[in-house]
XYZ file of C-alpha atoms in Angstrom:
706
model
C 21.763 -25.379 59.661
C 23.533 -25.990 56.812
C 21.919 -25.009 53.435
C 20.482 -28.571 51.401
C 21.906 -29.446 48.158
C 20.930 -27.335 44.989
C 17.895 -29.503 43.280
C 19.079 -30.166 39.310
C 16.988 -27.933 38.119
C 18.612 -25.360 40.481
C 21.713 -26.129 39.259
C 20.593 -25.561 35.823
C 20.740 -21.625 36.868
C 23.712 -21.818 38.006
C 26.929 -21.092 35.917
C 30.165 -22.601 36.776
C 31.747 -19.231 38.859
C 28.741 -19.519 41.101
C 29.707 -17.564 44.529
C 27.565 -16.160 46.872
C 29.067 -12.766 47.820
C 28.522 -10.354 50.020
C 26.241 -7.796 48.257
C 24.738 -4.462 48.941
C 22.188 -3.109 50.675
C 20.811 -0.619 48.106
C 18.062 -0.699 46.213
C 16.647 -2.903 48.131
C 14.575 -6.225 46.286
C 16.631 -8.393 43.688
C 18.553 -6.843 41.514
C 19.943 -8.609 38.019
C 23.432 -6.961 36.924
C 25.716 -8.620 34.177
C 26.585 -11.115 36.820
C 24.457 -12.306 38.855
C 21.253 -10.713 41.192
C 21.749 -8.899 44.240
C 19.411 -9.191 46.938
C 18.249 -7.014 50.116
C 15.740 -6.893 52.109
C 15.291 -4.890 55.097
C 14.184 -6.931 59.216
C 15.363 -4.697 61.863
C 15.247 -7.162 64.509
C 15.748 -10.355 63.113
C 18.616 -12.961 64.135
C 18.670 -14.933 61.517
C 17.828 -14.358 57.447
C 18.134 -17.990 55.177
C 17.500 -16.838 51.113
C 15.414 -19.436 50.099
C 15.636 -20.034 45.650
C 13.386 -21.456 43.231
C 13.385 -22.384 40.010
C 10.569 -21.000 37.370
C 7.256 -23.105 37.911
C 8.341 -24.437 40.698
C 6.402 -24.400 44.154
C 9.361 -26.254 46.296
C 12.812 -24.651 47.528
C 15.277 -25.442 45.005
C 18.693 -23.877 47.224
C 18.479 -22.272 50.929
C 21.758 -19.950 51.672
C 20.907 -18.509 55.914
C 23.179 -15.306 55.073
C 25.446 -14.090 57.733
C 25.044 -11.335 60.243
C 28.853 -10.643 60.467
C 28.858 -10.341 56.585
C 25.869 -9.982 55.081
C 23.731 -7.554 57.362
C 25.368 -3.717 57.010
C 23.032 -1.601 59.736
C 19.120 -3.529 59.447
C 19.393 -4.345 56.110
C 20.582 -8.413 55.018
C 22.112 -8.880 51.385
C 23.362 -10.917 48.978
C 25.372 -11.356 45.457
C 24.795 -14.638 44.225
C 27.104 -13.779 41.210
C 26.544 -16.646 38.173
C 23.317 -16.368 38.592
C 20.347 -16.801 36.336
C 17.711 -13.814 36.220
C 14.948 -16.204 36.029
C 15.529 -17.470 39.741
C 12.480 -16.950 42.008
C 13.391 -16.314 45.576
C 11.686 -15.829 49.055
C 12.551 -15.348 52.933
C 13.208 -16.786 56.023
C 13.720 -14.727 58.924
C 13.735 -15.658 62.457
C 14.260 -14.543 66.054
C 14.505 -15.843 69.900
C 11.884 -13.833 70.768
C 12.385 -13.202 74.935
C 9.970 -12.552 77.360
C 7.771 -9.243 77.590
C 8.216 -9.172 72.979
C 5.136 -9.653 72.477
C 5.353 -7.999 69.428
C 7.728 -10.175 67.394
C 6.030 -12.299 65.236
C 8.989 -14.481 63.775
C 8.756 -17.977 62.512
C 9.478 -20.114 59.660
C 7.014 -19.584 56.781
C 7.835 -18.300 53.918
C 8.341 -14.730 53.111
C 7.340 -12.466 50.162
C 9.775 -9.489 48.967
C 7.532 -6.558 50.059
C 10.039 -5.269 46.800
C 9.176 -8.126 44.394
C 7.975 -6.996 41.226
C 5.915 -8.957 40.893
C 5.695 -13.338 42.628
C 5.040 -16.520 41.588
C 2.298 -19.031 43.220
C -1.097 -17.657 42.077
C -1.298 -17.374 39.054
C -5.248 -19.175 38.096
C -7.590 -17.788 39.493
C -9.415 -19.204 42.840
C -7.012 -22.375 42.661
C -6.755 -23.373 45.813
C -3.233 -24.500 46.813
C -1.203 -27.572 46.135
C -0.246 -30.122 49.109
C 3.604 -28.921 48.960
C 2.422 -24.876 49.456
C 0.376 -25.355 52.485
C 0.103 -22.209 55.061
C -1.106 -22.626 58.492
C -3.983 -21.098 56.351
C -5.322 -24.207 54.206
C -6.056 -22.036 51.576
C -3.540 -19.360 51.327
C -0.927 -19.790 48.563
C 2.662 -18.646 49.571
C 4.201 -16.288 46.729
C 7.463 -15.964 45.655
C 9.373 -13.115 43.956
C 10.007 -13.551 40.728
C 13.713 -11.799 39.627
C 13.094 -9.871 36.821
C 15.728 -9.067 34.264
C 14.055 -8.032 30.536
C 12.967 -4.834 29.054
C 9.373 -3.953 28.112
C 8.860 -1.695 24.452
C 7.245 1.490 25.373
C 7.676 2.835 22.265
C 6.482 6.168 22.277
C 4.430 5.848 25.327
C 4.289 9.253 27.197
C 2.333 10.739 30.458
C -0.867 12.477 29.003
C -1.065 14.963 31.622
C -4.603 16.235 31.052
C -5.396 18.548 33.891
C -7.514 17.419 36.616
C -10.262 20.270 35.674
C -10.136 18.154 32.331
C -10.447 14.617 33.567
C -13.515 12.352 33.597
C -13.030 9.206 35.446
C -14.989 5.383 35.258
C -14.153 3.168 38.265
C -13.898 -0.518 37.251
C -12.979 -3.467 38.728
C -10.289 -5.240 36.204
C -12.066 -8.625 36.506
C -15.172 -7.788 37.692
C -15.384 -6.213 33.798
C -15.129 -8.457 31.390
C -15.709 -12.005 33.555
C -19.266 -11.742 32.500
C -19.805 -14.429 29.420
C -21.544 -12.224 27.621
C -17.680 -9.693 27.197
C -17.267 -10.795 24.422
C -13.553 -11.066 24.880
C -11.038 -13.452 24.584
C -9.230 -13.342 28.028
C -12.205 -13.064 30.652
C -11.503 -11.140 33.582
C -8.125 -9.868 32.594
C -5.398 -7.299 31.994
C -5.883 -8.264 28.273
C -9.473 -8.248 28.240
C -9.604 -4.819 29.685
C -8.151 -3.496 26.424
C -10.244 -5.230 24.328
C -12.559 -2.941 25.276
C -11.063 -0.026 25.002
C -12.950 0.705 21.566
C -16.155 1.181 24.018
C -14.783 3.144 26.741
C -12.818 5.731 24.285
C -16.857 5.644 22.654
C -18.374 6.191 26.336
C -16.142 9.109 26.531
C -14.265 9.010 29.605
C -10.455 10.022 29.626
C -9.630 7.988 32.819
C -10.166 4.808 33.971
C -9.775 4.212 38.126
C -8.762 0.484 38.687
C -9.849 -1.127 41.641
C -6.736 -2.340 42.931
C -4.736 -4.470 40.955
C -1.478 -5.147 43.509
C -1.140 -9.323 44.376
C -3.736 -9.879 46.709
C -5.390 -13.461 48.432
C -8.754 -13.716 46.404
C -8.782 -17.265 48.867
C -8.494 -15.770 52.324
C -12.539 -15.489 52.749
C -13.569 -17.971 55.127
C -17.147 -17.616 54.204
C -19.709 -19.603 52.485
C -23.417 -17.944 50.180
C -26.076 -19.256 53.144
C -28.377 -18.873 50.442
C -26.150 -21.227 47.611
C -23.063 -22.976 49.523
C -20.913 -21.016 46.789
C -17.583 -20.622 47.976
C -16.558 -16.532 48.846
C -13.940 -14.878 47.861
C -11.964 -11.438 47.764
C -12.870 -10.478 44.993
C -11.662 -6.402 45.035
C -8.331 -6.784 46.186
C -8.468 -4.186 49.812
C -5.986 -7.180 51.145
C -2.404 -6.673 49.792
C 0.007 -8.635 49.683
C 2.127 -6.942 47.181
C 2.821 -2.482 46.617
C 4.466 -3.377 43.894
C 3.934 -6.432 41.640
C 0.596 -5.975 39.528
C -2.293 -8.928 40.558
C -0.670 -12.194 38.817
C -3.979 -13.938 38.311
C -5.381 -10.761 35.550
C -2.541 -11.769 33.265
C -4.168 -13.617 31.205
C -0.617 -15.570 30.543
C 1.080 -17.795 33.172
C 4.485 -17.445 32.795
C 6.799 -15.323 35.380
C 6.418 -11.793 35.528
C 3.563 -12.766 32.944
C 1.169 -9.874 34.833
C 3.844 -7.321 34.970
C 4.250 -6.636 30.618
C 0.377 -7.112 30.621
C -0.308 -4.452 32.407
C 1.839 -2.325 30.482
C 0.607 -3.440 27.675
C -2.244 -2.393 29.097
C -1.616 1.197 29.971
C 0.035 1.881 26.716
C -2.816 0.225 25.292
C -4.965 2.594 27.105
C -2.721 5.356 26.442
C -2.909 5.648 22.254
C -6.641 5.646 22.879
C -5.824 9.207 25.268
C -7.037 7.552 28.359
C -5.211 7.790 32.143
C -4.458 5.491 34.527
C -5.129 5.262 37.807
C -4.703 3.127 40.138
C -6.535 1.948 43.690
C -3.709 2.036 46.238
C -4.059 0.322 49.228
C -1.570 0.992 51.914
C -3.454 1.591 54.861
C -3.370 -2.291 55.858
C -2.324 -5.211 54.353
C -3.230 -9.280 53.586
C -2.122 -9.992 57.022
C -4.779 -9.793 58.876
C -4.684 -9.520 62.801
C -3.207 -11.719 65.302
C -4.763 -14.330 63.560
C -4.474 -13.851 60.074
C -1.895 -15.473 57.131
C 1.878 -14.219 57.581
C 2.946 -13.116 53.809
C 5.471 -10.934 54.065
C 6.133 -7.441 56.761
C 4.530 -9.647 60.365
C 7.386 -11.751 59.761
C 10.186 -9.634 57.976
C 9.542 -6.958 61.131
C 6.400 -6.729 62.613
C 6.837 -4.239 65.077
C 8.053 -2.139 61.987
C 5.327 -2.021 59.734
C 2.457 -2.060 62.058
C 1.219 -0.421 64.658
C 0.888 -2.156 67.892
C -0.441 -1.543 71.862
C 2.183 -2.592 74.426
C 1.344 -6.333 74.463
C 1.618 -6.539 71.126
C -2.243 -6.290 69.539
C -2.279 -4.793 66.360
C -4.925 -1.404 65.737
C -7.324 -2.228 63.704
C -7.879 2.131 61.760
C -8.754 -0.500 58.705
C -11.505 -1.943 59.880
C -9.520 -5.267 58.547
C -7.519 -6.024 61.293
C -4.208 -4.139 60.843
C -2.901 -0.728 60.470
C -0.087 0.356 58.001
C 2.019 1.633 60.214
C 2.851 4.586 57.889
C 4.934 7.812 58.380
C 7.484 5.542 60.204
C 10.761 6.598 58.213
C 10.778 3.292 56.809
C 7.572 1.969 55.843
C 7.791 5.949 54.280
C 9.981 5.176 51.865
C 8.795 2.121 51.159
C 5.794 3.604 50.040
C 7.383 6.508 48.054
C 9.591 3.971 46.597
C 6.352 1.705 45.672
C 4.929 5.486 43.990
C 7.794 5.869 42.001
C 7.700 2.207 40.353
C 4.523 2.828 39.350
C 5.219 6.278 37.559
C 8.251 5.431 36.306
C 8.573 2.420 35.348
C 4.879 1.284 34.939
C 3.779 4.660 33.278
C 0.551 4.894 35.160
C -1.223 9.301 36.046
C -1.891 8.617 38.874
C -3.459 7.278 42.589
C -6.558 6.968 44.649
C -5.352 6.507 48.096
C -8.031 4.057 49.966
C -9.190 5.367 52.914
C -6.175 8.203 52.905
C -6.608 9.878 56.796
C -4.998 6.164 57.882
C -1.552 7.785 56.013
C -2.161 11.168 58.461
C -2.104 8.751 61.646
C 1.634 8.537 63.656
C 3.663 5.674 64.731
C 1.317 5.854 68.076
C -2.503 6.302 65.242
C -2.807 10.081 66.826
C -3.554 12.121 63.985
C -0.884 14.619 62.888
C -0.827 17.922 62.115
C 1.475 18.087 59.368
C 1.465 14.046 58.036
C 5.525 13.937 56.365
C 4.379 10.996 54.552
C 1.699 13.000 52.755
C 3.830 16.101 52.393
C 6.254 14.121 50.759
C 3.915 12.181 48.642
C 2.392 16.026 47.400
C 6.407 17.189 47.052
C 8.133 14.561 45.945
C 9.580 15.227 42.260
C 9.176 12.577 40.530
C 5.344 12.427 41.111
C 4.994 16.136 39.952
C 2.524 15.225 37.491
C 1.230 12.955 39.077
C -2.727 13.304 40.196
C -3.686 12.304 44.030
C -7.263 11.489 44.616
C -7.137 10.629 48.994
C -10.131 9.283 50.292
C -10.738 10.890 52.781
C -12.061 9.241 55.640
C -11.234 6.296 58.065
C -12.574 3.009 59.647
C -11.833 4.990 63.432
C -13.839 7.815 62.570
C -11.601 9.866 61.341
C -13.326 11.988 58.405
C -11.220 14.608 56.999
C -13.690 15.643 53.666
C -12.730 19.288 53.369
C -10.177 19.273 55.329
C -7.830 16.776 54.580
C -3.450 17.557 54.849
C -2.583 18.452 50.964
C -0.348 21.099 50.666
C -2.868 22.117 46.973
C -2.237 18.836 45.480
C -4.656 16.266 47.053
C -7.716 16.503 45.472
C -10.405 14.034 47.445
C -13.130 11.841 46.673
C -15.777 14.304 48.109
C -18.118 11.971 49.366
C -20.163 14.975 51.058
C -21.484 15.526 47.231
C -22.962 11.604 47.258
C -24.211 11.644 50.401
C -26.148 15.332 49.220
C -27.375 14.356 45.821
C -28.861 11.485 47.444
C -30.446 12.969 49.419
C -31.155 15.588 46.848
C -32.933 12.597 44.365
C -34.296 11.158 47.211
C -36.802 13.977 48.092
C -35.142 15.393 51.376
C -36.354 18.856 52.542
C -33.805 21.776 52.515
C -31.696 20.737 49.934
C -31.859 23.137 47.168
C -29.006 25.595 49.366
C -26.681 22.396 49.048
C -27.368 21.932 44.879
C -26.022 24.787 44.491
C -23.213 24.383 46.713
C -22.591 21.494 45.421
C -23.348 21.940 41.021
C -20.600 24.877 41.781
C -17.599 22.673 43.387
C -18.335 22.285 46.978
C -16.668 25.707 47.612
C -17.503 25.453 50.923
C -15.143 22.398 51.406
C -12.663 23.362 49.559
C -11.750 27.598 48.596
C -10.780 28.092 51.956
C -8.222 25.844 51.994
C -6.842 27.521 48.331
C -7.651 24.777 46.473
C -10.201 24.689 43.444
C -13.063 23.116 41.871
C -11.105 20.064 40.532
C -9.942 19.088 44.028
C -12.938 17.772 44.662
C -13.553 14.161 42.829
C -17.537 14.068 42.083
C -19.910 10.883 42.409
C -22.840 9.437 43.073
C -22.700 6.313 43.503
C -18.957 4.137 43.546
C -17.886 0.307 43.863
C -18.759 0.559 47.836
C -22.541 1.030 48.728
C -24.891 0.440 45.983
C -25.038 0.929 41.976
C -26.875 3.554 40.460
C -30.018 1.412 39.773
C -29.808 0.103 42.806
C -30.105 3.272 44.828
C -33.518 4.084 43.099
C -34.556 0.425 42.872
C -33.826 -0.312 46.849
C -34.408 1.671 50.497
C -32.423 -0.831 52.056
C -29.750 -3.617 51.913
C -30.385 -6.814 51.143
C -26.344 -8.243 51.653
C -27.294 -11.858 52.909
C -25.585 -13.556 49.767
C -22.471 -12.641 51.432
C -22.695 -14.491 55.087
C -22.757 -12.423 57.370
C -26.856 -11.838 58.365
C -26.823 -8.883 56.170
C -24.628 -6.531 59.018
C -21.700 -5.676 56.411
C -22.101 -2.469 54.235
C -23.300 0.506 55.455
C -26.861 1.957 56.728
C -26.372 4.953 55.480
C -26.840 4.508 51.557
C -30.023 7.482 51.384
C -31.239 4.955 48.210
C -35.264 5.446 47.732
C -36.925 2.896 45.631
C -39.259 4.830 44.351
C -42.550 2.960 46.077
C -41.182 -0.895 44.988
C -38.885 -2.820 46.890
C -36.602 -4.625 44.275
C -37.137 -5.055 40.235
C -40.458 -4.972 38.294
C -42.801 -2.940 39.648
C -45.805 -0.386 38.220
C -44.439 0.676 34.983
C -44.300 3.879 36.441
C -42.758 2.589 38.758
C -39.948 1.720 36.501
C -40.714 5.006 34.316
C -39.601 6.500 37.536
C -36.276 4.930 37.935
C -35.117 5.146 34.758
C -35.798 8.538 35.250
C -33.994 9.153 38.190
C -31.532 7.260 37.265
C -31.140 10.578 34.108
C -30.928 12.890 37.267
C -27.872 12.051 38.683
C -25.830 10.996 35.749
C -27.390 14.733 34.628
C -26.253 16.637 37.507
C -23.095 14.437 38.538
C -22.010 15.781 34.515
C -23.181 18.512 35.152
C -20.950 20.279 38.276
C -17.844 21.978 38.261
C -15.361 19.708 39.640
C -14.017 15.859 38.200
C -16.958 13.722 37.834
C -16.817 9.604 38.467
C -18.514 7.079 36.917
C -18.461 3.580 38.283
C -18.241 0.735 35.521
C -21.967 -0.218 34.259
C -24.317 2.786 36.189
C -24.412 3.472 32.013
C -26.170 1.111 31.301
C -27.867 0.404 34.089
C -26.048 -2.573 36.100
C -27.549 -4.008 39.237
C -25.982 -6.300 42.027
C -30.043 -7.317 43.560
C -29.294 -4.778 46.328
C -26.780 -5.670 47.526
C -24.817 -2.881 49.315
C -21.178 -4.468 49.671
C -20.466 -6.972 47.206
C -16.398 -7.136 47.707
C -16.890 -10.783 48.268
C -19.464 -12.405 45.170
C -17.573 -13.155 42.569
C -19.942 -13.664 40.338
C -23.154 -12.162 38.163
C -23.968 -10.062 41.089
C -20.423 -7.715 40.538
C -19.616 -8.934 36.732
C -20.713 -6.627 34.033
C -23.665 -7.708 32.098
C -22.571 -6.573 28.148
C -25.913 -7.445 27.140
C -27.581 -4.265 29.246
C -25.434 -1.759 27.043
C -27.763 -2.900 24.244
C -30.515 -3.445 26.280
C -30.485 0.296 28.008
C -28.881 1.862 25.180
C -30.971 5.195 25.864
C -29.285 5.473 29.068
C -25.824 4.540 27.301
C -26.752 7.302 24.684
C -27.413 9.830 27.139
C -24.116 9.267 29.328
C -22.860 9.507 25.878
C -24.487 12.611 24.663
C -24.029 14.356 28.004
C -19.591 13.604 28.488
C -19.628 15.324 24.918
C -21.003 18.275 26.204
C -18.694 18.590 29.546
C -15.799 17.783 27.269
C -17.026 20.688 24.407
C -18.358 23.948 27.091
C -15.322 24.626 29.224
C -17.806 27.199 32.087
C -18.553 23.162 33.053
C -14.689 22.645 34.138
C -13.612 25.538 36.100
C -9.830 25.699 37.410
C -10.712 27.761 39.839
C -13.413 29.687 42.309
C -12.359 33.068 41.321
C -13.333 34.207 37.509
C -10.448 34.293 35.199
C -9.851 38.331 34.941
C -11.869 39.600 38.227
C -15.593 40.165 36.204
C -18.251 38.166 37.800
C -18.659 35.039 38.108
C -20.221 33.263 34.791
C -22.662 31.729 37.201
C -26.586 33.357 38.286
C -29.378 31.190 40.220
C -32.929 31.259 39.658
C -35.970 29.867 40.533
C -39.487 30.352 39.441
C -38.969 34.244 37.929
C -35.413 34.481 36.827
C -33.164 36.085 39.515
C -34.792 34.975 42.328
C -33.049 31.614 43.931
C -36.049 30.117 46.445
C -33.224 29.113 49.050
C -36.056 28.296 51.631
C -36.435 24.701 53.655
C -39.358 24.080 51.327
C -37.908 24.748 48.440
C -37.808 21.710 45.171
C -37.367 23.452 41.879
C -33.326 25.362 41.115
C -31.815 26.279 37.968
C -28.569 27.552 36.756
C -27.171 29.422 34.114
C -24.370 29.430 32.769
C -22.509 32.307 30.644
C -19.636 32.145 29.008
C -17.382 35.876 28.623
C -15.977 34.262 25.493
C -18.564 33.620 23.769
C -19.337 30.644 23.704
C -23.160 28.615 23.730
C -25.217 29.626 27.158
C -26.277 26.974 29.385
C -29.631 26.992 31.626
C -29.757 24.238 33.942
C -33.465 23.574 36.427
C -33.967 20.785 38.379
C -37.454 19.878 39.526
C -36.730 17.312 42.875
C -39.665 18.013 44.000
C -42.905 14.933 42.862
C -45.089 18.010 41.505
C -44.647 19.408 38.051
C -43.352 22.965 38.299
C -43.990 26.249 35.960
C -40.796 28.621 35.452
C -39.636 31.511 33.622
C -36.974 31.296 31.392
C -34.018 34.402 31.853
C -32.085 35.677 28.624
C -30.014 34.061 26.975
C -26.811 36.567 25.120
C -27.628 38.594 22.632
C -28.195 36.669 19.502
C -29.115 33.776 20.748
C -31.716 31.395 21.646
C -32.650 28.565 23.647
C -32.768 25.290 22.668
C -33.664 22.094 23.801
C -30.596 20.096 24.624
C -32.429 16.871 27.251
C -35.377 16.993 29.539
C -35.216 13.765 31.697
C -39.206 13.378 32.256
C -39.636 12.501 28.305
C -39.250 9.278 27.309
C -35.734 8.544 25.237
C -35.068 8.802 22.195
C -36.768 12.601 22.789
C -35.276 13.087 26.295
C -31.677 14.270 24.766
C -30.409 15.463 21.689
C -26.582 15.512 19.974
C -25.070 18.658 19.869
C -26.263 20.478 16.419
C -29.648 18.939 16.798
C -31.636 20.578 19.777
C -35.123 21.607 19.128
C -35.604 25.147 18.516
C -37.672 25.982 22.291
C -41.011 26.643 21.616
C -41.325 28.932 24.241
C -39.167 31.048 24.828
C -40.950 33.001 27.686
C -41.381 29.964 30.108
C -40.625 26.039 30.157
C -42.673 23.190 31.606
C -40.530 21.559 33.744
C -41.907 17.670 34.683
C -41.497 16.439 38.673
C -38.267 14.982 39.977
C -36.916 15.968 36.870
C -33.855 17.744 34.691
C -34.326 19.808 32.170
C -31.379 21.244 30.387
C -31.561 24.293 27.487
C -28.624 25.245 24.743
C -28.507 29.473 23.843
C -26.699 28.669 20.863
C -27.418 31.893 17.719
C -30.131 30.025 14.892
């Protein structure tokens, strides 16, 4: 089939010496040079491939160029060099094959396909806007994307990786859109990368050292066909865990709408965060894509080479270890290279500092879905020289029951979201029996999970809440999920939140219930920030953000998910509490140990106590545990006692180091503003021999010279 005649707008993009030449198979994607642009794509089983070109901001193709397999193909790679082509051009592919009987795994067709290596995309720059009639797809609300050729340089100035040791990191998990979309945010560009930049002073004041951004690669928010049964509101794929691209930042997260604006604005965001001393960790999704199962839309991968990019059975059905309809074939050599190329790009070109890998256990499955003993992809990532200083964090489970917390293949490099820490702390806080020994293990870095594998306390990413499940306020406000607004009959979301409503389901309740809830939140944050390992705070927890009992707010692009910045003022006491303990953690090296083994082979700096010094109670009925940290280098002592029972407790105090006296740093049973004290203002303890600890509370003492 001959190509259509170029449109007038396309003629503006070519020079008089325009020619379609053979081109080169590598690198993949679109690579501009001084004389034109090289295009290259992998499509092993396609028998016909066409390069489709668009003028900037145009939705209708300007030209379609069928490639000659004898001339424009090397092995499994199709390529062409277009001499005299303006690099402002956009492109997509079509790949076709006459499917023979007995080949149910191929899904070729006439659909326009996004290049997997496109660094920027056009076609969905405005959030939530449905497609125009010209770009209708098999799914009416899903917009077709096209790649944007990027040829311009970005001025990074003197930006360099911060390279902060993982042990010294305090992570803050946030969603780019939700963080500033609420009208109360007061930013000029709500819901965008630039809106996040405007909130950097808040992050600096809070004291966090890294932001973990929920997915920022291109995804389609319109691929949720449900409505809120309570309001009729159209629900959206807010979180972005259905990637269409592994390279291109979400175009709708840019304030500008020009071609490639999201790339520039993401770089500006990283540069600004680095200038403020804050690292950037990307929550990246390689385990599945937004193409779903056989009923889903075709964006890219399945239309180029379905049987390479996905794990399929003999009938062409998609394996679903992700719970999202398909499973990416991560340990196929071609797919492995794609993932490694993506990671290298984000580190070298976008200057990110680390990655949190969603459902990372899938990255350890073989091409038949089996669990591999030494997964080549995970080993390659761990040993990649470009990623040598990059933070690697695994969500060490998948949706098919593979749970690897504590024994994720790691090569001494991989850290993990410690799901055991989350569950144990929640059970402890709500008063489950037998949890005092577990508290000691989690406070000291989860040696039961990480020491035997040769890792360190900082390989445990500790958290009580994350985007999955209840935020902190709801953890003590609801004993069951309330997801009716998601349109799935309250069947979605987890059923094991280990939450406790403190005696009243939902907001309100007697004053004593509200006081208890505030205390429980302070307890959780205090234990989190005093534990060995790396603390992760969910955005808004420090200000009491609620989701109204929804523990799976992935589809709620509204005030359920948005950060209400009025809470920062209304709950200023909680914000102050968090900031004070963050500063304590930063100035206390004993809280950030880099090994389970004491330095120099001396005695461990921690001792455990119960009601009597040096006699901890490990019995199933115990409700009180104290921890004392002594610094051999002479810094201040730290004494922490947690009473998780419903009755007050009296404890005898151990002596502080020579020449020091106990001062009160925090007591969650007290009401603000005397619940926590800034450094240097801690009052001297009236009775140095004993301490009354209120029910369900945490007390922190500092032993310093008077």
